[in-house]
Structure formats: C-alpha cells, structure tokens
Tab-separated table of C-alpha atoms in Angstrom:
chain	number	residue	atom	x	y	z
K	16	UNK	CA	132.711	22.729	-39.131
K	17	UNK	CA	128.842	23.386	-40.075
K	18	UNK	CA	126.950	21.889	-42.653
K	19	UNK	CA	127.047	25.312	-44.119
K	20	UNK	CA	127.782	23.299	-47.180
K	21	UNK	CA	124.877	21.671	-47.465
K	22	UNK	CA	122.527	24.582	-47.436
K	23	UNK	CA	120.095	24.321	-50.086
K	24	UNK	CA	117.484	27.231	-51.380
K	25	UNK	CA	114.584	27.790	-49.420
K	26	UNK	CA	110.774	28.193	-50.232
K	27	UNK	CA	109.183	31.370	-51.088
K	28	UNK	CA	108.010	33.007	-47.438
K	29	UNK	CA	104.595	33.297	-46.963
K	30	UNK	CA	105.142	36.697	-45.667
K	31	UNK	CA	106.192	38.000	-42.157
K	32	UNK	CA	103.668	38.235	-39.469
K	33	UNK	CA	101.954	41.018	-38.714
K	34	UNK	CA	103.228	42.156	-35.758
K	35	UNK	CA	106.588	42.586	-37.683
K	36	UNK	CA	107.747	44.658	-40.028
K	37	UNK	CA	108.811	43.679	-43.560
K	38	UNK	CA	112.675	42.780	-43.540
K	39	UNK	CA	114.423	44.655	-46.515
K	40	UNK	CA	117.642	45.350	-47.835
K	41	UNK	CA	119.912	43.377	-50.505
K	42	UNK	CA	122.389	42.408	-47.536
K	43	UNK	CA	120.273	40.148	-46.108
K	44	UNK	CA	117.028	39.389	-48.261
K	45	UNK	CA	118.485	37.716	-51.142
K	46	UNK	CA	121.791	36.176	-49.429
K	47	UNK	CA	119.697	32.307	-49.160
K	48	UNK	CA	119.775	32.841	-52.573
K	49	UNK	CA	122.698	33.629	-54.064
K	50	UNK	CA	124.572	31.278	-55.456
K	51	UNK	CA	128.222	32.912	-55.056
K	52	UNK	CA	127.791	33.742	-51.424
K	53	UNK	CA	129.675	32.359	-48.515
K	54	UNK	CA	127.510	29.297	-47.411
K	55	UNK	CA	127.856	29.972	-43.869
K	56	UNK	CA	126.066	32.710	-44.420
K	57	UNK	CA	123.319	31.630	-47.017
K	58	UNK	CA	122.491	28.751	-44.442
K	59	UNK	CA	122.432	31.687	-42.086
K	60	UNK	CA	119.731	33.893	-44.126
K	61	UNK	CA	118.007	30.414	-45.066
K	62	UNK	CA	117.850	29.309	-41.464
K	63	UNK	CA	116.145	32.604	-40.350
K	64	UNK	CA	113.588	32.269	-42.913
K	65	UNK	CA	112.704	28.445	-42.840
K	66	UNK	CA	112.264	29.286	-38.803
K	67	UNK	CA	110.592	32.681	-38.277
K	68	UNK	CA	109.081	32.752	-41.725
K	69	UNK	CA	110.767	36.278	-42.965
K	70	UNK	CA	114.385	36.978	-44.599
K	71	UNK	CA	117.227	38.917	-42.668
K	72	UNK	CA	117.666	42.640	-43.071
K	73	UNK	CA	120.912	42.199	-41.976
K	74	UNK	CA	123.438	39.665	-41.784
K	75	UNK	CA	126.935	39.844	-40.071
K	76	UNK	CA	129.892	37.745	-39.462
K	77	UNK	CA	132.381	38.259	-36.661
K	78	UNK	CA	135.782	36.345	-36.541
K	79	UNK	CA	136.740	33.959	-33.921
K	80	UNK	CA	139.397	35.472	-31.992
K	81	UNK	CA	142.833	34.574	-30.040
K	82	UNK	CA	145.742	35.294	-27.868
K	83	UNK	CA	149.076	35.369	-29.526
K	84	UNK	CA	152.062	33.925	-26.879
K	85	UNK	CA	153.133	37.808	-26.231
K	86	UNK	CA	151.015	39.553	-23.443
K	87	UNK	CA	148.235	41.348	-24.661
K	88	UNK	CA	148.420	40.839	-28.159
K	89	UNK	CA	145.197	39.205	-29.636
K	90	UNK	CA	144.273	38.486	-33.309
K	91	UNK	CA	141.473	37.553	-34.890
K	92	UNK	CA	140.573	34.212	-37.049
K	93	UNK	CA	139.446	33.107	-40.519
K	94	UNK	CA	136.577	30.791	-38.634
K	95	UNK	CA	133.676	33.166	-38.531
K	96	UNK	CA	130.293	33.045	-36.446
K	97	UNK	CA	127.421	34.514	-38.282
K	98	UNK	CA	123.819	36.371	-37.080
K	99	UNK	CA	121.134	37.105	-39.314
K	100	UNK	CA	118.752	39.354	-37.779
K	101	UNK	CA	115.290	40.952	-38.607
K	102	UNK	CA	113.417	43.744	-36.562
K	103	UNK	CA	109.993	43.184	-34.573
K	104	UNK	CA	107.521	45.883	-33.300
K	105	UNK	CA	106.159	43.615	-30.616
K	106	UNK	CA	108.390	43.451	-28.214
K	107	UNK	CA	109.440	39.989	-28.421
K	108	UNK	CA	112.861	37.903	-29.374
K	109	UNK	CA	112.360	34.985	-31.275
K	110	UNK	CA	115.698	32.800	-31.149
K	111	UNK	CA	117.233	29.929	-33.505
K	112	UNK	CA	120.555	28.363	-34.226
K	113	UNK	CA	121.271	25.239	-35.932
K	114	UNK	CA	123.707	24.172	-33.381
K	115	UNK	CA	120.572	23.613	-30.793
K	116	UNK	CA	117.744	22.415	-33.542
K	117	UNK	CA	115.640	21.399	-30.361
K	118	UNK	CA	115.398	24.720	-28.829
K	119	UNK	CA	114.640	27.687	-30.953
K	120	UNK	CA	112.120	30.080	-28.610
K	121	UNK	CA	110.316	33.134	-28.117
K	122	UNK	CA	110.690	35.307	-25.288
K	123	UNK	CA	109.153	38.595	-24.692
K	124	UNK	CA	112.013	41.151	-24.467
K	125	UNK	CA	111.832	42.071	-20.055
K	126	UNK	CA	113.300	45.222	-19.653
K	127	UNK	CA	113.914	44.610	-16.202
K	128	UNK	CA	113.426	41.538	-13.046
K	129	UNK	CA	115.120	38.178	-14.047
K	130	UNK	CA	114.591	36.548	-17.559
K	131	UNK	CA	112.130	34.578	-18.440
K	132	UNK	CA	112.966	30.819	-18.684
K	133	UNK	CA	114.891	29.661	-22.250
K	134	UNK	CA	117.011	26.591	-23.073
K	135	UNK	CA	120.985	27.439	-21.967
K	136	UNK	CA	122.177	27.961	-25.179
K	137	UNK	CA	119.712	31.321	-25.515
K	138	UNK	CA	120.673	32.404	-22.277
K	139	UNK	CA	123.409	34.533	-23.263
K	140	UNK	CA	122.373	35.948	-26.732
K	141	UNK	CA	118.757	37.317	-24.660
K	142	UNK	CA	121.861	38.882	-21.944
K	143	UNK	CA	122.774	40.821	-25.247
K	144	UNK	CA	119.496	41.814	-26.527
K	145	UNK	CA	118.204	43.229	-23.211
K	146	UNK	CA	121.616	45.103	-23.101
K	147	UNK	CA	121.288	46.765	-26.354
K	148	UNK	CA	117.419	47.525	-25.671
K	149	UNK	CA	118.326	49.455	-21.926
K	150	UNK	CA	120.534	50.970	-24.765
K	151	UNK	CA	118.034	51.798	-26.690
K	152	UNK	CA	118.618	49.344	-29.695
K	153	UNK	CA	115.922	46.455	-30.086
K	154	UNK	CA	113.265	47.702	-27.813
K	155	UNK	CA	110.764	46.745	-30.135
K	156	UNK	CA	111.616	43.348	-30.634
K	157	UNK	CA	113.717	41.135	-33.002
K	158	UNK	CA	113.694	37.466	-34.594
K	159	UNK	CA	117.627	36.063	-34.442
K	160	UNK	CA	119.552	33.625	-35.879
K	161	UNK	CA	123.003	32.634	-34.842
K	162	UNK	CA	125.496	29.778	-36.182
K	163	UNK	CA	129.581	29.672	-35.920
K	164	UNK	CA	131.554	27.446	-38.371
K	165	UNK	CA	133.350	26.046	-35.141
K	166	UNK	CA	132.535	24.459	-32.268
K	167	UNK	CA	133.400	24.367	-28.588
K	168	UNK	CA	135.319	21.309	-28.935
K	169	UNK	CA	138.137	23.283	-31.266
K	170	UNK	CA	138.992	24.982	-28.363
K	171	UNK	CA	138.651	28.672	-29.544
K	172	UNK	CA	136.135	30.816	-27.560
K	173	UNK	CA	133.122	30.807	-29.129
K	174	UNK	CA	130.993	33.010	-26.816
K	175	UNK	CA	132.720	37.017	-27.545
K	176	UNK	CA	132.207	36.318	-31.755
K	177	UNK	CA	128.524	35.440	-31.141
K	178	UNK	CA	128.160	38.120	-29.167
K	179	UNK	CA	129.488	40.820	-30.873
K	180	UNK	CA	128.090	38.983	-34.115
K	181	UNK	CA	124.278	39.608	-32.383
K	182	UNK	CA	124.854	42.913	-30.922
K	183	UNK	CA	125.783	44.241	-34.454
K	184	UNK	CA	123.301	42.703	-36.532
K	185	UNK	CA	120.684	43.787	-33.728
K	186	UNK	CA	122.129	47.235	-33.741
K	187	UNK	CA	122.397	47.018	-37.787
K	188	UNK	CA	118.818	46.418	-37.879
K	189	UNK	CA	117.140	48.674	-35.005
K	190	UNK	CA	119.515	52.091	-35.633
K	191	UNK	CA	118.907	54.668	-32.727
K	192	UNK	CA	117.075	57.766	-33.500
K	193	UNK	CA	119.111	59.954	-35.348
K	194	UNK	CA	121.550	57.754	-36.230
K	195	UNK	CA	123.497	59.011	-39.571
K	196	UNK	CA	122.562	56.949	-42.572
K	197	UNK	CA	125.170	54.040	-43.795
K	198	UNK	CA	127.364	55.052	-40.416
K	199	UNK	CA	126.851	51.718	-39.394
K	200	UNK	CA	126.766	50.416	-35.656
K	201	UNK	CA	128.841	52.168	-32.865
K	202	UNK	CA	131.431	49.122	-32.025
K	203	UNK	CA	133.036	51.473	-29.660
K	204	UNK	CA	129.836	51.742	-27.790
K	205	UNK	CA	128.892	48.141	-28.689
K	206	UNK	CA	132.235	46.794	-27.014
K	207	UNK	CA	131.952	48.897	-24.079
K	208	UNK	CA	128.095	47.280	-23.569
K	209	UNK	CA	129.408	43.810	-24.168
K	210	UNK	CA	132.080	44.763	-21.064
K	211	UNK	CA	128.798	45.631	-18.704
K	212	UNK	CA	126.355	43.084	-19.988
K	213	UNK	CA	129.036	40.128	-19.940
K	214	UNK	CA	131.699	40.873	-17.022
K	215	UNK	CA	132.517	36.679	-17.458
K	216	UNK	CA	133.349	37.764	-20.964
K	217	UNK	CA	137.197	38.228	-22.372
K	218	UNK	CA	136.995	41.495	-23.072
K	219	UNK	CA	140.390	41.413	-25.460
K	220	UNK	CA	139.018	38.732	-27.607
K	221	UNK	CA	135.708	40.586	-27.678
K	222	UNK	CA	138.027	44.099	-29.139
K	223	UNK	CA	139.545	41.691	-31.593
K	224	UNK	CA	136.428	40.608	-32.842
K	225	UNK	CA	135.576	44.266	-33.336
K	226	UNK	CA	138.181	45.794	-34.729
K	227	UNK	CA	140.828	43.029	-36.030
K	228	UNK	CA	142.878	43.672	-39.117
K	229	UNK	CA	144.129	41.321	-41.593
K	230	UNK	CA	147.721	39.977	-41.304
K	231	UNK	CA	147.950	42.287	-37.826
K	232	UNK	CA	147.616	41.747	-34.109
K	233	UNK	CA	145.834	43.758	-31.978
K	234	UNK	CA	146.709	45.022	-28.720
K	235	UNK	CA	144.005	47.115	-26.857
K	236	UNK	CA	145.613	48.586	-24.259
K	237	UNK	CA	145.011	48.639	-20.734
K	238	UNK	CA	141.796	51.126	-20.679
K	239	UNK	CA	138.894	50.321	-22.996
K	240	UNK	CA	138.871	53.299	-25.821
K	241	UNK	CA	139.497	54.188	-29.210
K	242	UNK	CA	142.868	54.074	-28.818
K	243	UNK	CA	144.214	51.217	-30.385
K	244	UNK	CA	148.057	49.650	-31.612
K	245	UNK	CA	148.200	47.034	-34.132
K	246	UNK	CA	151.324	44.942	-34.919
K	247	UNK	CA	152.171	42.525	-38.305
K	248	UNK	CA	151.841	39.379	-37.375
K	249	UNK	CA	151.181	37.401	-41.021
K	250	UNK	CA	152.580	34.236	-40.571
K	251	UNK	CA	151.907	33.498	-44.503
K	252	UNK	CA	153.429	36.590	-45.502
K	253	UNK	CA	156.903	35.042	-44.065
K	254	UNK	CA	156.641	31.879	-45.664
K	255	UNK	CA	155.473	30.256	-42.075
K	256	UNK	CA	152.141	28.805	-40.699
K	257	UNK	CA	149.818	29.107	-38.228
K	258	UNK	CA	147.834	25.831	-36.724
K	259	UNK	CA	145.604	25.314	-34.044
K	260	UNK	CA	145.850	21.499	-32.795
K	261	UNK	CA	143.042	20.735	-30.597
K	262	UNK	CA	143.161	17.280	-29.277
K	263	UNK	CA	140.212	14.491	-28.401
K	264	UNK	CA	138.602	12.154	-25.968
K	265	UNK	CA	138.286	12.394	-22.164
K	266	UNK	CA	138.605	15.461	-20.209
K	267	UNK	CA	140.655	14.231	-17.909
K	268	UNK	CA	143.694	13.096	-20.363
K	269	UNK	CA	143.224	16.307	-22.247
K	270	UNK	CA	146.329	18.616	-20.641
K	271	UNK	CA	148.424	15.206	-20.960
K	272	UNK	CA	148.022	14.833	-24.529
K	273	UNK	CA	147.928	18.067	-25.976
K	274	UNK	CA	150.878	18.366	-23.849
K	275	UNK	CA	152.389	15.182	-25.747
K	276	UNK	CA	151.293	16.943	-29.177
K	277	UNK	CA	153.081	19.788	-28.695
K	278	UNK	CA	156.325	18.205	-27.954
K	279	UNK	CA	155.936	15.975	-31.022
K	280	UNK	CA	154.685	19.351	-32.976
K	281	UNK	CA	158.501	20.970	-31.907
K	282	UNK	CA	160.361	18.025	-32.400
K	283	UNK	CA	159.094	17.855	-36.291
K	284	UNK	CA	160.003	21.758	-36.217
K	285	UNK	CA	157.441	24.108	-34.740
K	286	UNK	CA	158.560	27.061	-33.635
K	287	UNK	CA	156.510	27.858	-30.930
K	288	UNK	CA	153.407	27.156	-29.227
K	289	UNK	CA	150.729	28.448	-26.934
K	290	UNK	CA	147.173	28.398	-25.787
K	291	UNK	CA	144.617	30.355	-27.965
K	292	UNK	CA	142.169	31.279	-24.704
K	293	UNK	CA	138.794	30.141	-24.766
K	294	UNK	CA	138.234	26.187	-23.630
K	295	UNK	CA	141.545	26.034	-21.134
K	296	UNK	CA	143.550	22.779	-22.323
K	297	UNK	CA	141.569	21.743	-25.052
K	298	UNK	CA	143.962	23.076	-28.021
K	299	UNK	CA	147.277	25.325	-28.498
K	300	UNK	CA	148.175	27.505	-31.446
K	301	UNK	CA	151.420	26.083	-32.888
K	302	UNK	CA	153.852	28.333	-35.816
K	303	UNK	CA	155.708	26.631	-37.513
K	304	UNK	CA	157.358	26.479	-41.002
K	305	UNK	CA	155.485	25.953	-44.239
K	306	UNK	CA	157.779	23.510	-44.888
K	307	UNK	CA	157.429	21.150	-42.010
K	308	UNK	CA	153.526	21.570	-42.194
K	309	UNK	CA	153.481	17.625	-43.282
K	310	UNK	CA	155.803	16.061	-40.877
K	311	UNK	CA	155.034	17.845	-37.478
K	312	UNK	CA	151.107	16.612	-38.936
K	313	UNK	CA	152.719	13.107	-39.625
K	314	UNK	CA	154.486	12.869	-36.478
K	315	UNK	CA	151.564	13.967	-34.191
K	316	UNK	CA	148.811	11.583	-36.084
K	317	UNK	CA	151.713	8.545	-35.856
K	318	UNK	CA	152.111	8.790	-32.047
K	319	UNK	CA	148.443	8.996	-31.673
K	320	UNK	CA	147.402	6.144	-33.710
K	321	UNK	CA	149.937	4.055	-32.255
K	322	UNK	CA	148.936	4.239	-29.100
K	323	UNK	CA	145.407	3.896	-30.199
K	324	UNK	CA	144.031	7.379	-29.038
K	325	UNK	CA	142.394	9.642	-31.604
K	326	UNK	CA	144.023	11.730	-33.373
K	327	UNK	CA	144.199	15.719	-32.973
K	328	UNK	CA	142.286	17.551	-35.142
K	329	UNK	CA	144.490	20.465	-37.814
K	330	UNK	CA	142.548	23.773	-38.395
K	331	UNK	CA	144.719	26.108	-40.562
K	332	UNK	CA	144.144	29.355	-38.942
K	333	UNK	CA	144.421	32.767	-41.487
K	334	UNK	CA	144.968	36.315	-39.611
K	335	UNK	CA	141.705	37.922	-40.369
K	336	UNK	CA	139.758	41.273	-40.094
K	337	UNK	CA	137.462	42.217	-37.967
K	338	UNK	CA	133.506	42.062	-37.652
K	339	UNK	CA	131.288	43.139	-41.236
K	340	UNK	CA	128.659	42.794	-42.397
K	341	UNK	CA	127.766	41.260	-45.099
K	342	UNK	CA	126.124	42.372	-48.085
C-alpha cells in the first residue's frame, strides 16, 4: 500500500505561476486539508501542491479492476488509483507521482511527431494527455499528479485505473466548449479514446474502471458502446470472501508457487480460483468461505515458512463502483 497514511498538511502555496490559471473548486482545493478525507487522496491534493506549487481543481479516483473466472465478466476493486489535476494555459504538462520521487518533469504538450524524452513511468500518462488534447481536452496545458494504493507487485493491472483516473481528471478540469455544466466527463467517449490511444491496453478492465457497480460484475459486450449487462456478484452479501493471494521472490519460481498456494488455498476450503489479469502469474483471485478465511491463510503462510520462502501476501478485495470524483 502507499504511505497515504502518513500524509501530513501542507504549507500555504505561494500562489500558482503565471502562466497558469488559478485552480478552484471545493473538490480539489481544500481536500490536503481536510481532516475526514480519504488519505489517498489528501496525499494526492498535497502531493500536487508541495510539487507544482498550486492545489487540484479536481481530484478523481478510479478502481483497480479484474477478471472474474467466467468469460467476459470483469469487476472492479476497492484498491483505488488517484489523479489530482490542475489546468495550464501554456501548453505544457508538468508530471509527478510519489511512486517515482526521482522523476517528476515537464514536457511541452506536442501535438504531433514523437514525444519528447521523459522518465518511463511518464511515458504513458503524456500517451493520454496528447490523446485527450487531439480531442480537444488539455490543449492548453495541465500540471498532474498520479498515485495508486497498489503496486505492480500485487499483481492487479495497474496501468487502465491510472489511465482512466488521468483522462477524467484532465477532462474534469479542461471541459470542451459547450460542454453542459455539472454533466461531468464523457466516459463513453473517454473509453473509446483510451481504446485508440492505448491498443496494448485491456480494454475490459479499462470499461470496468469506468462504469463498475458495487456488489455487480460487468460484462461489456463484444462491441464497445453504451450498451452494457451487469450481474450480482457480492461475495459478502452471501456470507463468502473474496482474496487476492499474490505470491513473492524470484520470477522464475513465481507460476510454481502460486500454483502451490492455490492448492493449499482449496485444500483449507476455497472454492475457486483464478487469475485477476494484469501481471500474468504473479497472483490469483481465490473465493472462499468467510469461515475458512483463517485456515486456508494459516495453511498457505505454514507451507511457506516451512520451507523457508516468503510468504504470500492477503489483500481482501471489496466489489466496488466505478470511477468518481471526488469532492
């Protein structure tokens, strides 16, 4: 997880630059400093600030996402990535994330030709940004911070919620001409961008992200529209649980173990148990009873320790709602 925890309140800004406008808005001014909000998402608004000097106007969170076992179906995660943006005039992107301290940068937003050089991890949220300005959303610049509360080594994908996370707050921020007051950004639009700017991209995680419902999977059909089916799928709600095991240490002994973990998982009594997507072989999603949370835990963390390897990591995994921002 992030050190969201540990966010603390940040100094009074000595005002934004001039080439930018003033970021407004209770949504994403005052969240650094508010003492009942998430603290993913005060370290967020703080983070922005301490590094670009000026508060959010917006900040959003988008769910990680995930396959269920049956085809098609995907869900979306209580684990959310979070991007706190503020609009520029100047044409350039100015780009932070705890996660790479090192390598925050500024980049002047190329319409066109190949992008200018930026560390790896900025490589895809600039993909995004020059997207949504061809699209007519950022042209004029934006400073953008991103952070997820998990990382790559859980095993969830963690690219398709920091996109969508960025191409809403961008869009949030930089509303198209004519755009209808409080609509809000166009995720139908938004996912179909996302498709084109990101072909790499998992396209059914992405339309989880976007337009997930609590306790419900999602399954978005075979033609990218607005035309979606949902199914329950509320683990809690039936007294049962839903676990994502990810296991540790070398690459190469990864598939053996996690498959050893989830034979020791249904041998304690899991139900059932299945890749997530995302990082192939790094975790599986295992249901299982409430009951026999403890021993299928105590059974995998026994065999582990004995032999002396470490021992999979637990994340409790809630069936969450889509993309928001939040206020």
């Amino acid at each position: 997880m992030t050190a969201a925890g540990r966010a603390g309140t940040p100094p009074a800004p000595s005002g934004p630059p001039a080439s930018a406008p003033p970021a407004s808005g209770p949504a994403g001014g005052d969240l650094a400093r508010r003492a009942t909000a998430d603290p993913l998402f005060r370290l967020v608004a703080y983070a922005l600030e301490a590094a670009h000097g000026r508060p959010p106007a917006a900040v959003w969170s988008a769910p990680h996402a995930f396959h269920l076992g049956s085809p098609g179906l995907v869900a979306a995660a209580g684990w959310p990535t979070a991007a706190a943006a503020a609009p520029r005039t100047d044409g350039l992107v100015r780009l932070s994330s705890l996660g790479h301290p090192a390598d925050s940068c500024d980049l002047p937003l190329a319409p066109s030709g190949p992008p200018p050089d930026a560390p790896a991890w900025a490589a895809r949220p600039y993909a995004v940004l020059r997207a949504l300005a061809d699209a007519g959303y950022g042209r004029g610049g934006t400073d953008l911070h991103v952070q997820g509360s998990l990382t790559a080594a859980a095993g969830l994908a963690t690219a398709e919620p920091a996109d969508c996370a960025v191409a809403l707050a961008v869009a949030d921020v930089h509303p198209p001409p004519g755009a209808e007051p409080g609509a809000g950004p166009d995720r139908e639009g938004l996912a179909r961008l996302l498709a084109g700017a990101l072909p790499d991209g998992d396209d059914a995680l992405r339309r989880a992200v976007l337009f997930a419902r609590p306790g419900e999977a999602l399954l978005p059909g075979a033609e990218p529209g607005p035309r979606r089916r949902y199914v329950t799928f509320d683990p809690a709600a039936s007294g049962a649980r839903l676990v994502l095991v990810a296991v540790r240490g070398e690459s190469a002994d990864r598939p053996r173990e996690l498959a050893r973990a989830v034979a020791l998982a249904r041998r304690a009594g899991a139900l059932s148990a299945w890749p997530p997507g995302g990082r192939p072989e790094r975790s599986v999603l295992v249901l299982l009873p409430e009951a026999r949370l403890a021993a299928v835990r105590a059974a995998v963390a026994e065999d582990f320790r004995g032999r002396g390897r470490p021992v999979p990591r637990f994340l409790n995994i809630s069936v969450a709602g889509a993309a928001r921002r939040e206020e």
